[in-house]
Short mmCIF file of C-alpha atoms in Angstrom, two decimals:
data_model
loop_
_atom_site.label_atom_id
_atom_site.label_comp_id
_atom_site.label_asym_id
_atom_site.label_seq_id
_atom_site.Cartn_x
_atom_site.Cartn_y
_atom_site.Cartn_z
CA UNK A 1 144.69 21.81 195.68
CA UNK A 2 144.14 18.35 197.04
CA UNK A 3 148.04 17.69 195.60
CA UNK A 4 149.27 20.80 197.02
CA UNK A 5 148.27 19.48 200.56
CA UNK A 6 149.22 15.78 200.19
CA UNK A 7 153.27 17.23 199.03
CA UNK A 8 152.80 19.30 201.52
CA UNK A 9 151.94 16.49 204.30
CA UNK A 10 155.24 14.46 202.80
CA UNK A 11 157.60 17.38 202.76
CA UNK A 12 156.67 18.68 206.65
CA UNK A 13 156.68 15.05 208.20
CA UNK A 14 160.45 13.27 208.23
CA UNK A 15 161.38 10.35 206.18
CA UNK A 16 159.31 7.33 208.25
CA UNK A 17 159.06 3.42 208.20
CA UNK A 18 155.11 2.01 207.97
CA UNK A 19 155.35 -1.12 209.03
CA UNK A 20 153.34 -4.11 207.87
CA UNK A 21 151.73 -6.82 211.23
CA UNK A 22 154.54 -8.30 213.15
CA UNK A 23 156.58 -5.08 211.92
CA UNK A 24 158.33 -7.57 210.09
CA UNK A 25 158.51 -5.45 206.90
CA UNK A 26 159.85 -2.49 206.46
CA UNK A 27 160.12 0.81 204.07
CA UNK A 28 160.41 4.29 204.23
CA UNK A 29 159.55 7.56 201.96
CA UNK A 30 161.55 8.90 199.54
CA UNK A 31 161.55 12.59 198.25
CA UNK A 32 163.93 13.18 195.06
CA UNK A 33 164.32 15.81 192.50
CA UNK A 34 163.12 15.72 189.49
CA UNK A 35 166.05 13.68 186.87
CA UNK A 36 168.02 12.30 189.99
CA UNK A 37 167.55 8.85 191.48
CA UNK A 38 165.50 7.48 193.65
CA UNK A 39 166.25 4.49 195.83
CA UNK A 40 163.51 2.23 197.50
CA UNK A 41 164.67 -0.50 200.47
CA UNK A 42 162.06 -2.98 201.42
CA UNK A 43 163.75 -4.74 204.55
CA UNK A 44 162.81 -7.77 206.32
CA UNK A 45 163.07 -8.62 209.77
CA UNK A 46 163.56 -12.13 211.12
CA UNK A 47 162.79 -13.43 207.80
CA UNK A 48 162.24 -16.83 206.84
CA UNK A 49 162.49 -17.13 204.10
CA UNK A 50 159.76 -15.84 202.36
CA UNK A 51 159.69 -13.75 198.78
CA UNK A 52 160.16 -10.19 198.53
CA UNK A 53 158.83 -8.34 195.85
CA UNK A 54 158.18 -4.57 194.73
CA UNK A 55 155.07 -3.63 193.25
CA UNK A 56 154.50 0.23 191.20
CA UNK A 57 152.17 2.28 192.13
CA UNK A 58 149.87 0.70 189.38
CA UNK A 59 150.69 -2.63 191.45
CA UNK A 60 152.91 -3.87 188.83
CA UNK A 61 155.93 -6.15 189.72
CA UNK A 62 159.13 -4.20 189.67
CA UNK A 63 160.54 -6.94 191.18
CA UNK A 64 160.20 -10.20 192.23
CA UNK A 65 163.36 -11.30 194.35
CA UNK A 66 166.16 -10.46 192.09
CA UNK A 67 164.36 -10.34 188.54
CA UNK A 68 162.92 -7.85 186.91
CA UNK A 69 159.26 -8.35 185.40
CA UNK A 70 158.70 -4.92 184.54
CA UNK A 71 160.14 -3.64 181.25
CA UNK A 72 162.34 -0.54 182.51
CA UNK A 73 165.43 -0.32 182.42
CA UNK A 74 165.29 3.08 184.82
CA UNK A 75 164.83 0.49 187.42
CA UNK A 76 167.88 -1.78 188.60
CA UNK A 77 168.76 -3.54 191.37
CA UNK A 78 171.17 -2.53 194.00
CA UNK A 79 170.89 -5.16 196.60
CA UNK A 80 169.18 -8.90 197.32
CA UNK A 81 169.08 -10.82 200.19
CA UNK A 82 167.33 -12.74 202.64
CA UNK A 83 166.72 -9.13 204.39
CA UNK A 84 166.24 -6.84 202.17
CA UNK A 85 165.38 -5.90 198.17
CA UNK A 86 166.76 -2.73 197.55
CA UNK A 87 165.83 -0.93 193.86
CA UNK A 88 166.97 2.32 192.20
CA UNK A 89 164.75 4.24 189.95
CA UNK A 90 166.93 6.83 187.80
CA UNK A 91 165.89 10.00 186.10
CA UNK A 92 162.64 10.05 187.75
CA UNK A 93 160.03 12.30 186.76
CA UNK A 94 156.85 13.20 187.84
CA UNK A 95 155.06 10.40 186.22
CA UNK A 96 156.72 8.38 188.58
CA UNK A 97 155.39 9.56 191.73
CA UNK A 98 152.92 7.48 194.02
CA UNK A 99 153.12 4.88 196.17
CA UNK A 100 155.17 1.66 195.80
CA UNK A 101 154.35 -1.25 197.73
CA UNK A 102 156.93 -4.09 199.44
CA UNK A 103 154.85 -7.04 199.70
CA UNK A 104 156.40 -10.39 201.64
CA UNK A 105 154.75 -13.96 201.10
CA UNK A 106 153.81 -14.93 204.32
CA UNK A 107 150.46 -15.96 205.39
CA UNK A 108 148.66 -13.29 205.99
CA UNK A 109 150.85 -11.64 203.12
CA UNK A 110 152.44 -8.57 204.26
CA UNK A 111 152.74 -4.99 202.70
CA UNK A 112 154.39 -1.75 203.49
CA UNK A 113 154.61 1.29 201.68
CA UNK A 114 156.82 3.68 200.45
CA UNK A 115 155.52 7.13 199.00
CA UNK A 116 157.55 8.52 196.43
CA UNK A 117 158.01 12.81 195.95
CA UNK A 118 158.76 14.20 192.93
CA UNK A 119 160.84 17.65 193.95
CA UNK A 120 160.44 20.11 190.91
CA UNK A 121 162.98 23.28 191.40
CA UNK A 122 161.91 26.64 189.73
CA UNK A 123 162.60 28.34 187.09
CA UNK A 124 165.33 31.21 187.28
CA UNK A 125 163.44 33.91 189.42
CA UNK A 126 161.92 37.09 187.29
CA UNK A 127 162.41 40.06 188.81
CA UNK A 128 161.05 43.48 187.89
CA UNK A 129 159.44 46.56 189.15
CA UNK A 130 156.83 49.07 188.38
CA UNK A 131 159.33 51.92 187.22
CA UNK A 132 162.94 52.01 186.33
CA UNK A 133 163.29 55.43 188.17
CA UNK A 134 161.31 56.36 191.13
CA UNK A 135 161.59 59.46 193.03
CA UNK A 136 162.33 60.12 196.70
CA UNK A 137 159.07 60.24 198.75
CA UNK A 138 157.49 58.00 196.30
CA UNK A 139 156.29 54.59 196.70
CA UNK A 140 157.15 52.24 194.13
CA UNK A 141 156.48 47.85 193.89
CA UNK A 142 159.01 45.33 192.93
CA UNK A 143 157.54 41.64 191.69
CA UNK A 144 159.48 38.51 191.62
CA UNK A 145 158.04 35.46 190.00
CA UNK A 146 159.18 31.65 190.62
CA UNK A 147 157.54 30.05 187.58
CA UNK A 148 157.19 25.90 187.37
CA UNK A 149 157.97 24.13 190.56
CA UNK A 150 157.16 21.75 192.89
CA UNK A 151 155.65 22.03 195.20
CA UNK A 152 154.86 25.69 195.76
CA UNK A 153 158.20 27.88 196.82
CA UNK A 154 158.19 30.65 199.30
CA UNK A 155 159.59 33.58 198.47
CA UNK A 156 161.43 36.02 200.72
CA UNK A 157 162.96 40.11 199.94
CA UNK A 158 165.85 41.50 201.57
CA UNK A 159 167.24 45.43 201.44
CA UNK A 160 170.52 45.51 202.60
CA UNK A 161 169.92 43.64 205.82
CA UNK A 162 166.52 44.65 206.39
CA UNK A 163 163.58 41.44 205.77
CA UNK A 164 161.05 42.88 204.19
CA UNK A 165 157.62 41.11 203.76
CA UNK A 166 155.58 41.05 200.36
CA UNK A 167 152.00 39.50 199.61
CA UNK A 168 152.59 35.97 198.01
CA UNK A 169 149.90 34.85 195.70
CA UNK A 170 150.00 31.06 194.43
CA UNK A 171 148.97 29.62 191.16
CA UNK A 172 148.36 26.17 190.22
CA UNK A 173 148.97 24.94 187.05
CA UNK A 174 147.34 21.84 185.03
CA UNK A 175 150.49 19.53 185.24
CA UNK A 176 150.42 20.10 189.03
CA UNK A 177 153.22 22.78 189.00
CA UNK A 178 153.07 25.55 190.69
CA UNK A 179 154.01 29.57 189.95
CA UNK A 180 154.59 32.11 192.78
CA UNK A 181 154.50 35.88 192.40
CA UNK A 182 155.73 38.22 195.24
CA UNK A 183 154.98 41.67 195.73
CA UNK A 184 157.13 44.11 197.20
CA UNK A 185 155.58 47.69 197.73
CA UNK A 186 157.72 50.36 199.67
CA UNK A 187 158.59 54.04 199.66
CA UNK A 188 162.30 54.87 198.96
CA UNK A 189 164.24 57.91 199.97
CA UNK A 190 167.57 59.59 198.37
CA UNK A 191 169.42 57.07 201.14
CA UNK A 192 167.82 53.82 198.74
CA UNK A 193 169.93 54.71 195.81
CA UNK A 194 171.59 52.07 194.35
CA UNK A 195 170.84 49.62 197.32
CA UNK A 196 169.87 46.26 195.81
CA UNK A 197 166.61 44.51 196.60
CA UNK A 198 167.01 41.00 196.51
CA UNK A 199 164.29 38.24 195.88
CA UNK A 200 165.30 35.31 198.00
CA UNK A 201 163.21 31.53 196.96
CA UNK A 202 163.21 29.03 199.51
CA UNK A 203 162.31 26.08 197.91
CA UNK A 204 163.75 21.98 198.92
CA UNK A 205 164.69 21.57 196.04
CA UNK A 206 167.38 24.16 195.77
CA UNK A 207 169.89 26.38 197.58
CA UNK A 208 170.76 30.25 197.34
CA UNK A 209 168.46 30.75 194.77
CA UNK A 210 167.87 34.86 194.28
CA UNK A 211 167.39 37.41 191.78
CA UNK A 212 168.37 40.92 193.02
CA UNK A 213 167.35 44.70 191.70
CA UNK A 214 169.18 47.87 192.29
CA UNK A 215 167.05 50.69 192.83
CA UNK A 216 167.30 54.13 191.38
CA UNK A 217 166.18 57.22 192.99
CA UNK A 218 166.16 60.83 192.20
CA UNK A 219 166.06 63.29 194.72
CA UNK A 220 166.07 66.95 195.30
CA UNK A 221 169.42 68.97 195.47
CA UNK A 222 171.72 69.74 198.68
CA UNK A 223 172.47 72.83 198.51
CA UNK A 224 175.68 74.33 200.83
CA UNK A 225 176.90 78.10 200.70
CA UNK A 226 180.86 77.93 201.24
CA UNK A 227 183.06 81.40 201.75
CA UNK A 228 185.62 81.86 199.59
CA UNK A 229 186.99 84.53 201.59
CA UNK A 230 187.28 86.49 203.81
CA UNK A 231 188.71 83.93 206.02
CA UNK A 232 187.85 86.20 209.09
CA UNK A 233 184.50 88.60 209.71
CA UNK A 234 183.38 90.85 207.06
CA UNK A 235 184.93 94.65 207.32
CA UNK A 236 183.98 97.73 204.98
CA UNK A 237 186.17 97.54 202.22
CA UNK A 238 187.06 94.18 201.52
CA UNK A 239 185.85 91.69 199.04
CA UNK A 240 183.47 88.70 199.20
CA UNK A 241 183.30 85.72 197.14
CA UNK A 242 180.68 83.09 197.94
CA UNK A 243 180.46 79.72 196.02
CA UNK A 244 177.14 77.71 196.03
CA UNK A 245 177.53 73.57 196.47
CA UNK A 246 174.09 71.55 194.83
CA UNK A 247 174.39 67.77 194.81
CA UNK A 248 171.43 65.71 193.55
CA UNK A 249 170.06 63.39 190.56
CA UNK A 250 169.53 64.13 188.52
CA UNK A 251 172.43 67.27 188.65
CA UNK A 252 170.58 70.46 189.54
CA UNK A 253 170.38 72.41 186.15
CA UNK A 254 169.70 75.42 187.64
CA UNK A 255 171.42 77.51 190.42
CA UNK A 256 170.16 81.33 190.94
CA UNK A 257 171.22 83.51 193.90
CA UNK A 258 168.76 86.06 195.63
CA UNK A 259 168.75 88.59 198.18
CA UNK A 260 166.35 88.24 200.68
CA UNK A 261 163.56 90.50 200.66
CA UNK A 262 165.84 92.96 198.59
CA UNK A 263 167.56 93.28 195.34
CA UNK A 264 171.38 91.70 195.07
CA UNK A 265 174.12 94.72 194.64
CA UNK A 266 173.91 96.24 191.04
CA UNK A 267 177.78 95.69 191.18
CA UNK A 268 178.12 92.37 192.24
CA UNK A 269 178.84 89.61 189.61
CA UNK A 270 177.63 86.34 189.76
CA UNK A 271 179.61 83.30 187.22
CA UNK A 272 177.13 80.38 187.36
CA UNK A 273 177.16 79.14 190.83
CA UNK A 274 179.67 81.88 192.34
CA UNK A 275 178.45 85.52 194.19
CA UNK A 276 181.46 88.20 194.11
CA UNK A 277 180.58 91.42 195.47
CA UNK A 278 183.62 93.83 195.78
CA UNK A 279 184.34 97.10 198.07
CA UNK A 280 181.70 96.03 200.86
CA UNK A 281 179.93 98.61 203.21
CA UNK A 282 176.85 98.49 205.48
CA UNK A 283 174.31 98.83 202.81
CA UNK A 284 175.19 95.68 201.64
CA UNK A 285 174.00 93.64 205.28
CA UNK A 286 170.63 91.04 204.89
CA UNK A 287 170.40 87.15 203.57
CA UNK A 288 171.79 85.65 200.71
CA UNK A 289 170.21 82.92 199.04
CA UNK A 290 171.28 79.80 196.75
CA UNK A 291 168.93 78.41 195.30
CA UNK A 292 169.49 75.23 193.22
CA UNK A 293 166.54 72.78 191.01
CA UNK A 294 166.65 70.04 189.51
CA UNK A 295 163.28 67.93 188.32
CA UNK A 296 162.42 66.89 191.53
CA UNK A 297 162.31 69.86 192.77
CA UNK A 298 164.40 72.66 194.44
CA UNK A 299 166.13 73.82 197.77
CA UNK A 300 168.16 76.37 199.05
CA UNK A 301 170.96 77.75 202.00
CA UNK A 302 171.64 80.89 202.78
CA UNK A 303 174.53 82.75 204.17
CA UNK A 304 173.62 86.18 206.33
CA UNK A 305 176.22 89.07 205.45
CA UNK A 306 176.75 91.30 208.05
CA UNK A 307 179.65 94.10 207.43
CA UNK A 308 181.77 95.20 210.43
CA UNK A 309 183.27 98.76 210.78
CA UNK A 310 186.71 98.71 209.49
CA UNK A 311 189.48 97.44 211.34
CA UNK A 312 191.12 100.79 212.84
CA UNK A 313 187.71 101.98 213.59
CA UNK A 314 185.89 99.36 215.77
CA UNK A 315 184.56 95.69 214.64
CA UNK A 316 185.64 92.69 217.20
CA UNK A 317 189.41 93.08 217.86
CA UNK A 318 191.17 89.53 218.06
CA UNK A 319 192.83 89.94 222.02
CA UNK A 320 196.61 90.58 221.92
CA UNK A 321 197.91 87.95 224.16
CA UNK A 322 200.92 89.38 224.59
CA UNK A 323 199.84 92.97 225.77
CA UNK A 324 197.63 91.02 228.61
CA UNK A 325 200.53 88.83 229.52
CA UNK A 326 202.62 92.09 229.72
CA UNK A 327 200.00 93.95 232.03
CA UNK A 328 200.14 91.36 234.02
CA UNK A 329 203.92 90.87 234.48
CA UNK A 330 204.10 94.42 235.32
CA UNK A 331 201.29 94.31 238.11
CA UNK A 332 203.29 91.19 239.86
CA UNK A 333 206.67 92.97 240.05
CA UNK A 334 205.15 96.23 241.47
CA UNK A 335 203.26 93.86 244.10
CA UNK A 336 206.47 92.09 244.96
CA UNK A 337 208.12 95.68 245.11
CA UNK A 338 205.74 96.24 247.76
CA UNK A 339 206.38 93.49 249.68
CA UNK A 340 209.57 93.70 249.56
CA UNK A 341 209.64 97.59 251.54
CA UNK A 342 206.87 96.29 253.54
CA UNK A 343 208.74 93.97 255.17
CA UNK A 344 212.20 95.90 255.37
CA UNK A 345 210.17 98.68 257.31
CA UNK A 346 208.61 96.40 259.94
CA UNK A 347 212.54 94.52 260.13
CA UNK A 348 213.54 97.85 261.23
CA UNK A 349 211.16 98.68 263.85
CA UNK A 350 211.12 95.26 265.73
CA UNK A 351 212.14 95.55 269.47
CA UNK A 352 212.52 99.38 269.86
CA UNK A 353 211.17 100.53 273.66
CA UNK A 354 212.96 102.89 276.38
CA UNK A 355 212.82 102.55 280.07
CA UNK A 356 213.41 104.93 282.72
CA UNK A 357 216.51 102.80 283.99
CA UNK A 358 218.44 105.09 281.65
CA UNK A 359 216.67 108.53 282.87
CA UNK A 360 218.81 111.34 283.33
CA UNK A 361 221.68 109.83 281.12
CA UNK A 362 220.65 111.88 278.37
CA UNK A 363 221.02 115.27 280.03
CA UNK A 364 224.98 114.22 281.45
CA UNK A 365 227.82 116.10 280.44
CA UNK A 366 229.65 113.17 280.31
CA UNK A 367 229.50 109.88 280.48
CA UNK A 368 230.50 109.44 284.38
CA UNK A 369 227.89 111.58 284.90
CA UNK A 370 225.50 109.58 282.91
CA UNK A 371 226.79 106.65 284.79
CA UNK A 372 226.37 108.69 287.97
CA UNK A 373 222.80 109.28 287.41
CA UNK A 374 221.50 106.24 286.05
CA UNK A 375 223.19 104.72 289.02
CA UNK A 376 220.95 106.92 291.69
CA UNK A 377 217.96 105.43 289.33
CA UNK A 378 218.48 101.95 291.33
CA UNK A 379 217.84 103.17 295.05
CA UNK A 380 213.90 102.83 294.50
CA UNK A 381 213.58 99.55 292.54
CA UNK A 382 209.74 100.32 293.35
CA UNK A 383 209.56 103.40 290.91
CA UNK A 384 210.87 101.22 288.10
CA UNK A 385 208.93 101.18 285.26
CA UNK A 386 208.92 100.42 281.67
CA UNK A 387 207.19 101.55 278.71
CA UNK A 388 207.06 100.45 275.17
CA UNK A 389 206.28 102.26 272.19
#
C-alpha cells in the first residue's frame, strides 16, 4: 500500500520544479502512460558553463552533455545547450519508473529531481449482475470490475440520469497493479425495464471509459375493462359486450372473468378475453371482474353493470334542446303580448278629467243652450272647481 499512496501523492499534486541551492537547476515531474514517451528537461539558470548530466534512478549516466553512456536506445536526445539537457524516454514501462536526477558540476555540485509515473489504463470494464431477469419489487446487484491498472480507478454507475453510488472494494496485486470491483445493489420496478445501467471508470489514464447493462424486469399484468357497446347506459333488452385489456411480461397466460359475489349469466358467452351477455334485464345488475396472471402474479378491473328501465318506460332521458328552446320562445312572445296591451290601455286613459266649467251643458237642448248655461257657470269664479278621476 506504501505505492498506492506515493502514486497517489504524484497524481493529486501538479507537475512542480524542485530546485537544487541557488535554484539554479531546474526539473519537473513527469506522469506518462504506460508505451508512450516520456520527456525529462533539466534546465539551467545563469549557467556558466558547467556540465549537465542525467543520472537513472539507479544513478546511472543517461547522459553526460550530449552523449549517451547508457546503452538504450529508448533514450535520445532532444535538446543540448548551455541551458538545458532535454531527454526522451520512449515506450516506457513500469520498470522505468523512479526518480531521475539532473546533476550540474559546480562546487557544491547541484541536483534536482524529477519523479517519473508510470500511468497503467484498465482493462475493458466487466460488467455483470446477479440475475438475467429480476422481478418488480425485487432487489437485484450489478458488479463491474476494472481489472490491471494503475494506479487504482474509481468507478462510478449511472441509471438514466440518476448517480447511483456502489461499495468499491480495492485489490492490490503483486506487480503493483491494481483491480477494482463495484457493487451496485437496488430494487427495480416495471418502470426499470430495459433502462441501461452504466458502469462509468474514471481513471487518468483514459477517457469515456464504460460498460453498460440493460435491465430486464417482469412485472404483474395491467388489466383494463373496455365496453364494446352500448355506447350509451345500459337498458333492458339490449346487448353487452365487454373486452378485457392485460399488458405485462411476461404476457398474462391467463384471463378469467367473474361475477362478484355471484355466478356470471348461464347465457352469457365468454371467447378468451371477451364477456357477451345478450337480452339484458335487472337480474343481471352487480360487478364484473377481469382477472388476468401471469408468473408474477395477478390483478384485476372491474366494470359495475347496472341495467336501466327501457327507454319508453323511464331510465335518464337525454334533454331535448329543442322542446326547452321552444317553451321558452313561447313564454317570451306571450310576455311581450302583454306588454304590448298593457301599455295601449294606459295610452288610452292618459289625461281624462271633467270640470264643472262645462255643468249643465249636458242637459241643453241645443247647443246655444249649452253655450247659454255654461256661460252663467262664470259669474262665481269662486265656486269653480275641478276634479279628476
Amino acid at each position: 500500500m506504501k505505492t498506492q499512496k506515493r502514486i497517489e501523492n504524484c497524481l493529486c499534486s501538479p507537475s512542480f520544479a524542485s530546485a537544487a541551492q541557488g535554484q539554479n537547476l531546474v526539473t519537473g515531474n513527469v506522469s506518462v502512460i504506460e508505451g508512450e514517451t516520456a520527456t525529462i528537461s533539466c534546465r539551467v539558470k545563469n549557467n556558466d558553463d558547467s556540465v549537465i548530466q542525467l543520472l537513472n534512478p539507479n544513478r546511472q549516466t543517461i547522459y553526460f552533455r550530449d552523449v549517451r553512456p547508457l546503452k538504450d536506445s529508448r533514450f535520445q536526445l532532444v535538446n543540448f545547450s548551455d541551458n538545458e539537457l532535454r531527454v526522451s524516454l520512449s515506450n516506457v514501462t513500469l520498470s522505468d519508473e523512479g526518480r531521475y536526477v539532473c546533476q550540474l558540476y559546480t562546487d557544491p555540485p547541484q541536483e534536482a529531481y524529477a519523479d517519473i509515473t508510470v500511468l497503467v489504463p484498465p482493462g475493458n470494464p466487466i460488467i455483470e449482475s446477479r440475475e438475467d431477469v429480476v422481478s418488480e419489487g425485487n432487489e437485484t446487484e450489478i458488479t463491474c470490475t476494472a481489472m490491471g491498472s494503475k494506479p487504482a480507478s474509481t468507478i462510478m454507475w449511472m441509471k438514466g440520469d440518476q448517480i447511483l453510488q456502489g461499495e468499491e472494494t480495492v485489490e492490490e496485486t503483486y506487480d503493483r497493479m491494481f483491480t477494482v470491483t463495484s457493487r451496485l445493489r437496488l430494487t427495480v420496478s416495471k418502470e426499470d425495464d430495459g433502462v441501461a445501467v452504466i458502469c462509468i471508470i474514471d481513471h487518468p489514464a483514459v477517457k469515456d471509459f464504460q460498460a453498460q447493462k440493460y435491465l430486464e424486469v417482469q412485472y404483474k399484468p395491467e388489466v383494463q375493462i373496455v365496453v364494446g357497446f352500448p355506447e350509451g347506459p345500459t337498458r333492458e333488452g339490449e346487448n353487452l359486450e365487454l373486452t378485457c385489456k392485460a399488458k405485462g411480461k411476461p404476457q398474462p397466460h391467463q384471463i378469467n372473468w367473474f361475477k362478484v359475489d355471484d355466478d356470471v349469466p348461464s347465457h352469457a358467452v365468454i371467447t378468451g378475453s371477451d364477456l357477451f351477455i345478450e337480452n339484458l334485464n335487472k337480474s343481471y345488475n352487480g360487478t364484473y371482474r377481469c382477472v388476468a396472471s401471469n408468473l408474477v402474479g395477478e390483478a384485476y378491473d372491474d366494470y359495475i353493470l347496472y341495467v336501466y328501465d327501457s327507454r319508453a318506460d323511464g331510465g335518464p332521458q337525454k334533454i331535448d334542446h329543442a322542446v326547452i328552446g321552444g317553451v321558452v320562445a313561447v313564454v317570451v312572445f306571450a310576455m311581450l303580448c302583454l306588454l304590448i296591451i298593457l301599455g295601449r290601455y294606459f295610452a288610452r286613459h292618459k289625461g281624462t278629467y271633467f270640470t264643472h266649467e262645462a255643468k249643465g251643458a249636458e242637459d241643453a237642448a241645443d247647443a246655444d243652450t249649452a253655450i247659454i248655461n255654461a256661460e252663467g257657470g262664470h259669474n262665481n269664479t269662486d265656486d269653480k272647481k275641478e276634479y279628476y278621476i
